[in-house]
Amino acid sequence: MNLQSRVRQQYLPLLDSEAHTTILSGTSKTVLKQTFVNALSSKNNAECMYKFPLYDGVSVVGFKCKIGTKPALCGLVKERGKAKAIFDATMAEGDNVDLLAQAPEVSDTFTTRIGNVQVGEGIFDEIAYIGELKHDDDIEGIRFTIPTMIAPRYGHTESISPPCVAGLAGAMIPPLDHHPDNRIRITIDIVLPAGIYIKGIESLSHLIAVSMGTISIAAQATPAMNKASATLSQGAAVLEKDFVLFIHLKDPGPPKALLEIHSTISNHRALMITLAASKFSFSSSLPPEIILIADRSASMQHDIPMLVSALKVFLKSMLTSVRFNICSFGTEHTFLWTRSKSYTNSAFQEAIQHLSTFEANYGGTEILKAIQATIERRLTDLPLDIILFTDGQIADQGSSFTYVNERVEKTKQGGIRVFSLGFGNKVSHAVIERIARAGKGLCLAVQDGERLEKSVTRILRGALSPDYGDSILEVKYEQDDDDFELLEVTESMEKLSSSETEEVTTSLSDPGSDHKDKSLRDTHHFPQIIQAPHKIPSLFAAAKTTVYLLIGPKTIQRNPTSVILRSPFPHGPPALEIPIEVLTERGTTIHQLAARKAAQDLEESRGRVFDDANKVADVQNLAEKEAVRLGETFQIVNKWCSFVAVSSKDGREIFIRNTTLQQPTLLAQDVKAESISNAPVATTTTTTPPTSPPNPNLKKVLALIDFQCFDGTWNTDSKNMLLDILGFEIPNPPLDGANDEAWVKMLVVKFLEERMPKEKDVWGLVVKKAREYVRKYLETRGELHLLARGDGRGGGWDRKTRRLVIDD
């Protein structure tokens, strides 16, 4: 054990903590402010470190620190090595200095180092970050998360271990959840575009107070239906788990494309395109092999009941055409069967029995070994869908992501996909999100107290849907533009690389290097259009995807009017054209989100430069160079760029932005109060996190699913149990000689469709399996003529036509 690990951590007293979030259109901006005091040391010139979590993929865009009564230090993004060199040199000189960096191995953890703090001095830290909003069709709205703890990691990672810092041994500014007396105030203001109305706001994690119609910074304004505000109901609270807010919308609106002109970089534009897969029709595909990989490590002890419940819903909802297996993992891994089995009654019963043995007794969390073993024993004649259930508490993230990324890319269309479902209050969002991105799958997370049934079936629907990845994005220009009226972005990188590129010459390591060196390390041609992510993610039902374009100054003579999304496959969904709205106010938000998404590609060994890996010898260095250019140009932190702030002894700032952190530019025209006859009145309510069992309708749905057999039938020997659930007696079948199981199944389907429409996300796959059983039953009787298509109102027995009606 080295000296650093032997030093006891000492936490600086937290005097104040506040987070203010503004949600606008498809993005959010959060400003986190915290105040501490150095009361633990008798030695001046101490160095303090502050580690904090952020949601995966967000962009840190503002950084300010004030120490004592001295002038504030405002950060500037520099290449990581240069920022560290400036920090070390300034520390040695005895001046104040502040450094904010992303942990190299874990993308959801950031570290702030504050140098030369005197005894008794206060520390005021202000960090601003922006991110995409996560659309959740299960709640018909938006899910917003503020992580409050750094997820524990199995294994050792030096960069996130507490160091022995100079002057103040083991001094740490605490994470938000560390001390029971440390409380934080949270305020969230919501302003949505005109025509999108807020139905309600709730938090399943914390007690909140909600004001409908107004926001906190304009509480006296005329109420509007697209505005709201939420705060912790007691003013401040101890956050022992992630803060999760759900915003229910009346109509999320159609797919949109917003064009932003940069406020300071001349003629630079950025386009944000939101793609809703619900606008496409998805055809059936070859039934896959599905492997459920379940985390049974020691860290899952509290979440094993939730894990077992989720797996039961999966097994009940599977279609009979699939083949499946269950892998349990921790330090080691085991499979239920040597090879995947067809979904039969005996296999189903064996799997259900296997779940009854689940305990958190597999040691540490070694995800990579389990995924490797699963892929190595796959059935090569079928597509493979891996569904990972985990809390993601691992330290060595990079190896898992690299392996999944490489194997998925090698198999291409119809090969391997990886989905992830995170569990518990300490889930690592970085792990589950990055594995799903590398695996071209969906990622969802469920905290304690949240309903998991819809998330489970949503993941399974994704696994059963065809792979329509690598779609093509095209930009359509005005008719009077040049020959590039229709530009295919995926090909434009090559088209523009020779004629419309920007040559950038920089040194990544030595500020005094010779800028005339034209080696690969120091010169690179950047295309005028960068798509981020470089490859459009797979489109899934009930999911939304955001794609960005960074459009350089040399394209300013062309005016884009719409974007077109096309599938590269003949059997794929039809093309979708989305008109472009040009924002009236110039800004930086979309540019920074786009730059972070492009840098994220590079951090995860994807993107344009990796597609050209055969043409470039030093591709990793090229990726680093491009990420540094993105970070320094658009002022965002990434793996290779950090914020650094320095002040000279006479109080002048060396790296300075005189303006304070500003609220973000609106991503749509500012919403004015609507003068309508039934204008809403601002109201304030308090919502409590649910502690009671699920609602009665959901309880009935889950009871019916639990009572269902593997093939979709319901046991007619226990009609009394069905009577208790349905609430009515089961009549005799109207068809002579009809099978009781088929008839009971039709009644249950009718009951679910007509009485439980709001729970369709839970029972949808179960009903699909039931319909297939009825079809097969009528086919064996030679009575398919009795089968008729419905009118969208549900299936059942039509007494007029004497036909079974089954909607598709």
mmCIF file with all atom_site columns, N, CA and C in Angstrom, residues 466-503:
data_model
loop_
_atom_site.group_PDB
_atom_site.id
_atom_site.type_symbol
_atom_site.label_atom_id
_atom_site.label_alt_id
_atom_site.label_comp_id
_atom_site.label_asym_id
_atom_site.label_entity_id
_atom_site.label_seq_id
_atom_site.pdbx_PDB_ins_code
_atom_site.Cartn_x
_atom_site.Cartn_y
_atom_site.Cartn_z
_atom_site.occupancy
_atom_site.B_iso_or_equiv
_atom_site.pdbx_formal_charge
_atom_site.auth_seq_id
_atom_site.auth_comp_id
_atom_site.auth_asym_id
_atom_site.auth_atom_id
_atom_site.pdbx_PDB_model_num
ATOM 1   N N  . PRO A 1 466 ? -35.859 -5.178 -35.533 1.00 0.00 ? 466 PRO A N  1
ATOM 2   C CA . PRO A 1 466 ? -34.748 -5.315 -36.483 1.00 0.00 ? 466 PRO A CA 1
ATOM 3   C C  . PRO A 1 466 ? -33.693 -4.240 -36.263 1.00 0.00 ? 466 PRO A C  1
ATOM 4   N N  . ASP A 1 467 ? -32.487 -4.506 -36.712 1.00 0.00 ? 467 ASP A N  1
ATOM 5   C CA . ASP A 1 467 ? -31.381 -3.566 -36.589 1.00 0.00 ? 467 ASP A CA 1
ATOM 6   C C  . ASP A 1 467 ? -31.368 -2.634 -37.790 1.00 0.00 ? 467 ASP A C  1
ATOM 7   N N  . TYR A 1 468 ? -31.748 -1.376 -37.556 1.00 0.00 ? 468 TYR A N  1
ATOM 8   C CA . TYR A 1 468 ? -31.711 -0.369 -38.619 1.00 0.00 ? 468 TYR A CA 1
ATOM 9   C C  . TYR A 1 468 ? -30.628 0.664  -38.333 1.00 0.00 ? 468 TYR A C  1
ATOM 10  N N  . GLY A 1 469 ? -29.483 0.203  -37.889 1.00 0.00 ? 469 GLY A N  1
ATOM 11  C CA . GLY A 1 469 ? -28.378 1.100  -37.601 1.00 0.00 ? 469 GLY A CA 1
ATOM 12  C C  . GLY A 1 469 ? -27.730 1.631  -38.861 1.00 0.00 ? 469 GLY A C  1
ATOM 13  N N  . ASP A 1 470 ? -26.788 2.559  -38.667 1.00 0.00 ? 470 ASP A N  1
ATOM 14  C CA . ASP A 1 470 ? -26.020 3.164  -39.759 1.00 0.00 ? 470 ASP A CA 1
ATOM 15  C C  . ASP A 1 470 ? -26.926 3.823  -40.791 1.00 0.00 ? 470 ASP A C  1
ATOM 16  N N  . SER A 1 471 ? -27.985 4.476  -40.338 1.00 0.00 ? 471 SER A N  1
ATOM 17  C CA . SER A 1 471 ? -28.835 5.228  -41.255 1.00 0.00 ? 471 SER A CA 1
ATOM 18  C C  . SER A 1 471 ? -28.043 6.380  -41.856 1.00 0.00 ? 471 SER A C  1
ATOM 19  N N  . ILE A 1 472 ? -28.553 6.914  -42.935 1.00 0.00 ? 472 ILE A N  1
ATOM 20  C CA . ILE A 1 472 ? -27.855 7.967  -43.679 1.00 0.00 ? 472 ILE A CA 1
ATOM 21  C C  . ILE A 1 472 ? -28.589 9.290  -43.471 1.00 0.00 ? 472 ILE A C  1
ATOM 22  N N  . LEU A 1 473 ? -27.836 10.323 -43.118 1.00 0.00 ? 473 LEU A N  1
ATOM 23  C CA . LEU A 1 473 ? -28.398 11.650 -42.939 1.00 0.00 ? 473 LEU A CA 1
ATOM 24  C C  . LEU A 1 473 ? -27.987 12.533 -44.109 1.00 0.00 ? 473 LEU A C  1
ATOM 25  N N  . GLU A 1 474 ? -28.957 13.180 -44.710 1.00 0.00 ? 474 GLU A N  1
ATOM 26  C CA . GLU A 1 474 ? -28.709 14.075 -45.834 1.00 0.00 ? 474 GLU A CA 1
ATOM 27  C C  . GLU A 1 474 ? -29.190 15.477 -45.486 1.00 0.00 ? 474 GLU A C  1
ATOM 28  N N  . VAL A 1 475 ? -28.513 16.468 -46.035 1.00 0.00 ? 475 VAL A N  1
ATOM 29  C CA . VAL A 1 475 ? -28.903 17.858 -45.839 1.00 0.00 ? 475 VAL A CA 1
ATOM 30  C C  . VAL A 1 475 ? -29.385 18.423 -47.169 1.00 0.00 ? 475 VAL A C  1
ATOM 31  N N  . LYS A 1 476 ? -30.549 19.020 -47.154 1.00 0.00 ? 476 LYS A N  1
ATOM 32  C CA . LYS A 1 476 ? -31.133 19.603 -48.365 1.00 0.00 ? 476 LYS A CA 1
ATOM 33  C C  . LYS A 1 476 ? -30.977 21.115 -48.299 1.00 0.00 ? 476 LYS A C  1
ATOM 34  N N  . TYR A 1 477 ? -30.511 21.700 -49.407 1.00 0.00 ? 477 TYR A N  1
ATOM 35  C CA . TYR A 1 477 ? -30.239 23.127 -49.452 1.00 0.00 ? 477 TYR A CA 1
ATOM 36  C C  . TYR A 1 477 ? -31.247 23.847 -50.348 1.00 0.00 ? 477 TYR A C  1
ATOM 37  N N  . GLU A 1 478 ? -31.227 25.177 -50.284 1.00 0.00 ? 478 GLU A N  1
ATOM 38  C CA . GLU A 1 478 ? -32.113 25.980 -51.109 1.00 0.00 ? 478 GLU A CA 1
ATOM 39  C C  . GLU A 1 478 ? -31.826 25.720 -52.582 1.00 0.00 ? 478 GLU A C  1
ATOM 40  N N  . GLN A 1 479 ? -32.850 25.864 -53.423 1.00 0.00 ? 479 GLN A N  1
ATOM 41  C CA . GLN A 1 479 ? -32.743 25.538 -54.841 1.00 0.00 ? 479 GLN A CA 1
ATOM 42  C C  . GLN A 1 479 ? -31.718 26.391 -55.566 1.00 0.00 ? 479 GLN A C  1
ATOM 43  N N  . ASP A 1 480 ? -31.512 27.626 -55.105 1.00 0.00 ? 480 ASP A N  1
ATOM 44  C CA . ASP A 1 480 ? -30.579 28.503 -55.816 1.00 0.00 ? 480 ASP A CA 1
ATOM 45  C C  . ASP A 1 480 ? -29.144 28.348 -55.322 1.00 0.00 ? 480 ASP A C  1
ATOM 46  N N  . ASP A 1 481 ? -28.892 27.345 -54.439 1.00 0.00 ? 481 ASP A N  1
ATOM 47  C CA . ASP A 1 481 ? -27.523 27.082 -54.008 1.00 0.00 ? 481 ASP A CA 1
ATOM 48  C C  . ASP A 1 481 ? -26.780 26.344 -55.104 1.00 0.00 ? 481 ASP A C  1
ATOM 49  N N  . ASP A 1 482 ? -25.523 26.037 -54.842 1.00 0.00 ? 482 ASP A N  1
ATOM 50  C CA . ASP A 1 482 ? -24.680 25.401 -55.847 1.00 0.00 ? 482 ASP A CA 1
ATOM 51  C C  . ASP A 1 482 ? -25.054 23.930 -56.027 1.00 0.00 ? 482 ASP A C  1
ATOM 52  N N  . ASP A 1 483 ? -24.175 23.171 -56.631 1.00 0.00 ? 483 ASP A N  1
ATOM 53  C CA . ASP A 1 483 ? -24.481 21.781 -56.972 1.00 0.00 ? 483 ASP A CA 1
ATOM 54  C C  . ASP A 1 483 ? -24.651 20.881 -55.758 1.00 0.00 ? 483 ASP A C  1
ATOM 55  N N  . PHE A 1 484 ? -24.367 21.387 -54.580 1.00 0.00 ? 484 PHE A N  1
ATOM 56  C CA . PHE A 1 484 ? -24.487 20.568 -53.387 1.00 0.00 ? 484 PHE A CA 1
ATOM 57  C C  . PHE A 1 484 ? -25.884 20.687 -52.791 1.00 0.00 ? 484 PHE A C  1
ATOM 58  N N  . GLU A 1 485 ? -26.908 20.723 -53.638 1.00 0.00 ? 485 GLU A N  1
ATOM 59  C CA . GLU A 1 485 ? -28.268 20.880 -53.152 1.00 0.00 ? 485 GLU A CA 1
ATOM 60  C C  . GLU A 1 485 ? -28.642 19.766 -52.185 1.00 0.00 ? 485 GLU A C  1
ATOM 61  N N  . LEU A 1 486 ? -28.196 18.540 -52.472 1.00 0.00 ? 486 LEU A N  1
ATOM 62  C CA . LEU A 1 486 ? -28.470 17.427 -51.587 1.00 0.00 ? 486 LEU A CA 1
ATOM 63  C C  . LEU A 1 486 ? -27.131 16.831 -51.187 1.00 0.00 ? 486 LEU A C  1
ATOM 64  N N  . LEU A 1 487 ? -26.786 16.985 -49.930 1.00 0.00 ? 487 LEU A N  1
ATOM 65  C CA . LEU A 1 487 ? -25.462 16.572 -49.454 1.00 0.00 ? 487 LEU A CA 1
ATOM 66  C C  . LEU A 1 487 ? -25.612 15.404 -48.509 1.00 0.00 ? 487 LEU A C  1
ATOM 67  N N  . GLU A 1 488 ? -24.992 14.288 -48.842 1.00 0.00 ? 488 GLU A N  1
ATOM 68  C CA . GLU A 1 488 ? -25.017 13.121 -47.978 1.00 0.00 ? 488 GLU A CA 1
ATOM 69  C C  . GLU A 1 488 ? -23.870 13.253 -47.000 1.00 0.00 ? 488 GLU A C  1
ATOM 70  N N  . VAL A 1 489 ? -24.194 13.426 -45.738 1.00 0.00 ? 489 VAL A N  1
ATOM 71  C CA . VAL A 1 489 ? -23.181 13.761 -44.753 1.00 0.00 ? 489 VAL A CA 1
ATOM 72  C C  . VAL A 1 489 ? -22.163 12.651 -44.600 1.00 0.00 ? 489 VAL A C  1
ATOM 73  N N  . THR A 1 490 ? -22.611 11.402 -44.644 1.00 0.00 ? 490 THR A N  1
ATOM 74  C CA . THR A 1 490 ? -21.674 10.307 -44.435 1.00 0.00 ? 490 THR A CA 1
ATOM 75  C C  . THR A 1 490 ? -20.623 10.248 -45.524 1.00 0.00 ? 490 THR A C  1
ATOM 76  N N  . GLU A 1 491 ? -20.933 10.774 -46.711 1.00 0.00 ? 491 GLU A N  1
ATOM 77  C CA . GLU A 1 491 ? -19.955 10.801 -47.785 1.00 0.00 ? 491 GLU A CA 1
ATOM 78  C C  . GLU A 1 491 ? -19.268 12.157 -47.881 1.00 0.00 ? 491 GLU A C  1
ATOM 79  N N  . SER A 1 492 ? -19.884 13.178 -47.302 1.00 0.00 ? 492 SER A N  1
ATOM 80  C CA . SER A 1 492 ? -19.332 14.520 -47.456 1.00 0.00 ? 492 SER A CA 1
ATOM 81  C C  . SER A 1 492 ? -17.981 14.661 -46.787 1.00 0.00 ? 492 SER A C  1
ATOM 82  N N  . MET A 1 493 ? -17.705 13.828 -45.809 1.00 0.00 ? 493 MET A N  1
ATOM 83  C CA . MET A 1 493 ? -16.401 13.910 -45.161 1.00 0.00 ? 493 MET A CA 1
ATOM 84  C C  . MET A 1 493 ? -15.302 13.693 -46.194 1.00 0.00 ? 493 MET A C  1
ATOM 85  N N  . GLU A 1 494 ? -15.508 12.718 -47.075 1.00 0.00 ? 494 GLU A N  1
ATOM 86  C CA . GLU A 1 494 ? -14.512 12.459 -48.116 1.00 0.00 ? 494 GLU A CA 1
ATOM 87  C C  . GLU A 1 494 ? -14.562 13.546 -49.185 1.00 0.00 ? 494 GLU A C  1
ATOM 88  N N  . LYS A 1 495 ? -15.745 13.988 -49.547 1.00 0.00 ? 495 LYS A N  1
ATOM 89  C CA . LYS A 1 495 ? -15.861 15.008 -50.590 1.00 0.00 ? 495 LYS A CA 1
ATOM 90  C C  . LYS A 1 495 ? -15.190 16.310 -50.178 1.00 0.00 ? 495 LYS A C  1
ATOM 91  N N  . LEU A 1 496 ? -15.341 16.659 -48.906 1.00 0.00 ? 496 LEU A N  1
ATOM 92  C CA . LEU A 1 496 ? -14.833 17.940 -48.466 1.00 0.00 ? 496 LEU A CA 1
ATOM 93  C C  . LEU A 1 496 ? -13.378 17.894 -48.037 1.00 0.00 ? 496 LEU A C  1
ATOM 94  N N  . SER A 1 497 ? -12.836 16.695 -47.808 1.00 0.00 ? 497 SER A N  1
ATOM 95  C CA . SER A 1 497 ? -11.510 16.599 -47.224 1.00 0.00 ? 497 SER A CA 1
ATOM 96  C C  . SER A 1 497 ? -10.421 17.183 -48.129 1.00 0.00 ? 497 SER A C  1
ATOM 97  N N  . SER A 1 498 ? -10.654 17.149 -49.426 1.00 0.00 ? 498 SER A N  1
ATOM 98  C CA . SER A 1 498 ? -9.616  17.640 -50.331 1.00 0.00 ? 498 SER A CA 1
ATOM 99  C C  . SER A 1 498 ? -9.824  19.094 -50.736 1.00 0.00 ? 498 SER A C  1
ATOM 100 N N  . SER A 1 499 ? -11.057 19.591 -50.671 1.00 0.00 ? 499 SER A N  1
ATOM 101 C CA . SER A 1 499 ? -11.304 20.938 -51.192 1.00 0.00 ? 499 SER A CA 1
ATOM 102 C C  . SER A 1 499 ? -11.801 21.919 -50.145 1.00 0.00 ? 499 SER A C  1
ATOM 103 N N  . GLU A 1 500 ? -12.496 21.460 -49.123 1.00 0.00 ? 500 GLU A N  1
ATOM 104 C CA . GLU A 1 500 ? -13.081 22.377 -48.147 1.00 0.00 ? 500 GLU A CA 1
ATOM 105 C C  . GLU A 1 500 ? -12.732 21.920 -46.737 1.00 0.00 ? 500 GLU A C  1
ATOM 106 N N  . THR A 1 501 ? -11.455 21.927 -46.425 1.00 0.00 ? 501 THR A N  1
ATOM 107 C CA . THR A 1 501 ? -11.018 21.564 -45.089 1.00 0.00 ? 501 THR A CA 1
ATOM 108 C C  . THR A 1 501 ? -10.262 22.705 -44.469 1.00 0.00 ? 501 THR A C  1
ATOM 109 N N  . GLU A 1 502 ? -10.143 22.644 -43.172 1.00 0.00 ? 502 GLU A N  1
ATOM 110 C CA . GLU A 1 502 ? -9.427  23.666 -42.431 1.00 0.00 ? 502 GLU A CA 1
ATOM 111 C C  . GLU A 1 502 ? -8.142  23.053 -41.893 1.00 0.00 ? 502 GLU A C  1
ATOM 112 N N  . GLU A 1 503 ? -6.998  23.619 -42.280 1.00 0.00 ? 503 GLU A N  1
ATOM 113 C CA . GLU A 1 503 ? -5.735  23.088 -41.794 1.00 0.00 ? 503 GLU A CA 1
ATOM 114 C C  . GLU A 1 503 ? -5.408  23.731 -40.458 1.00 0.00 ? 503 GLU A C  1
#
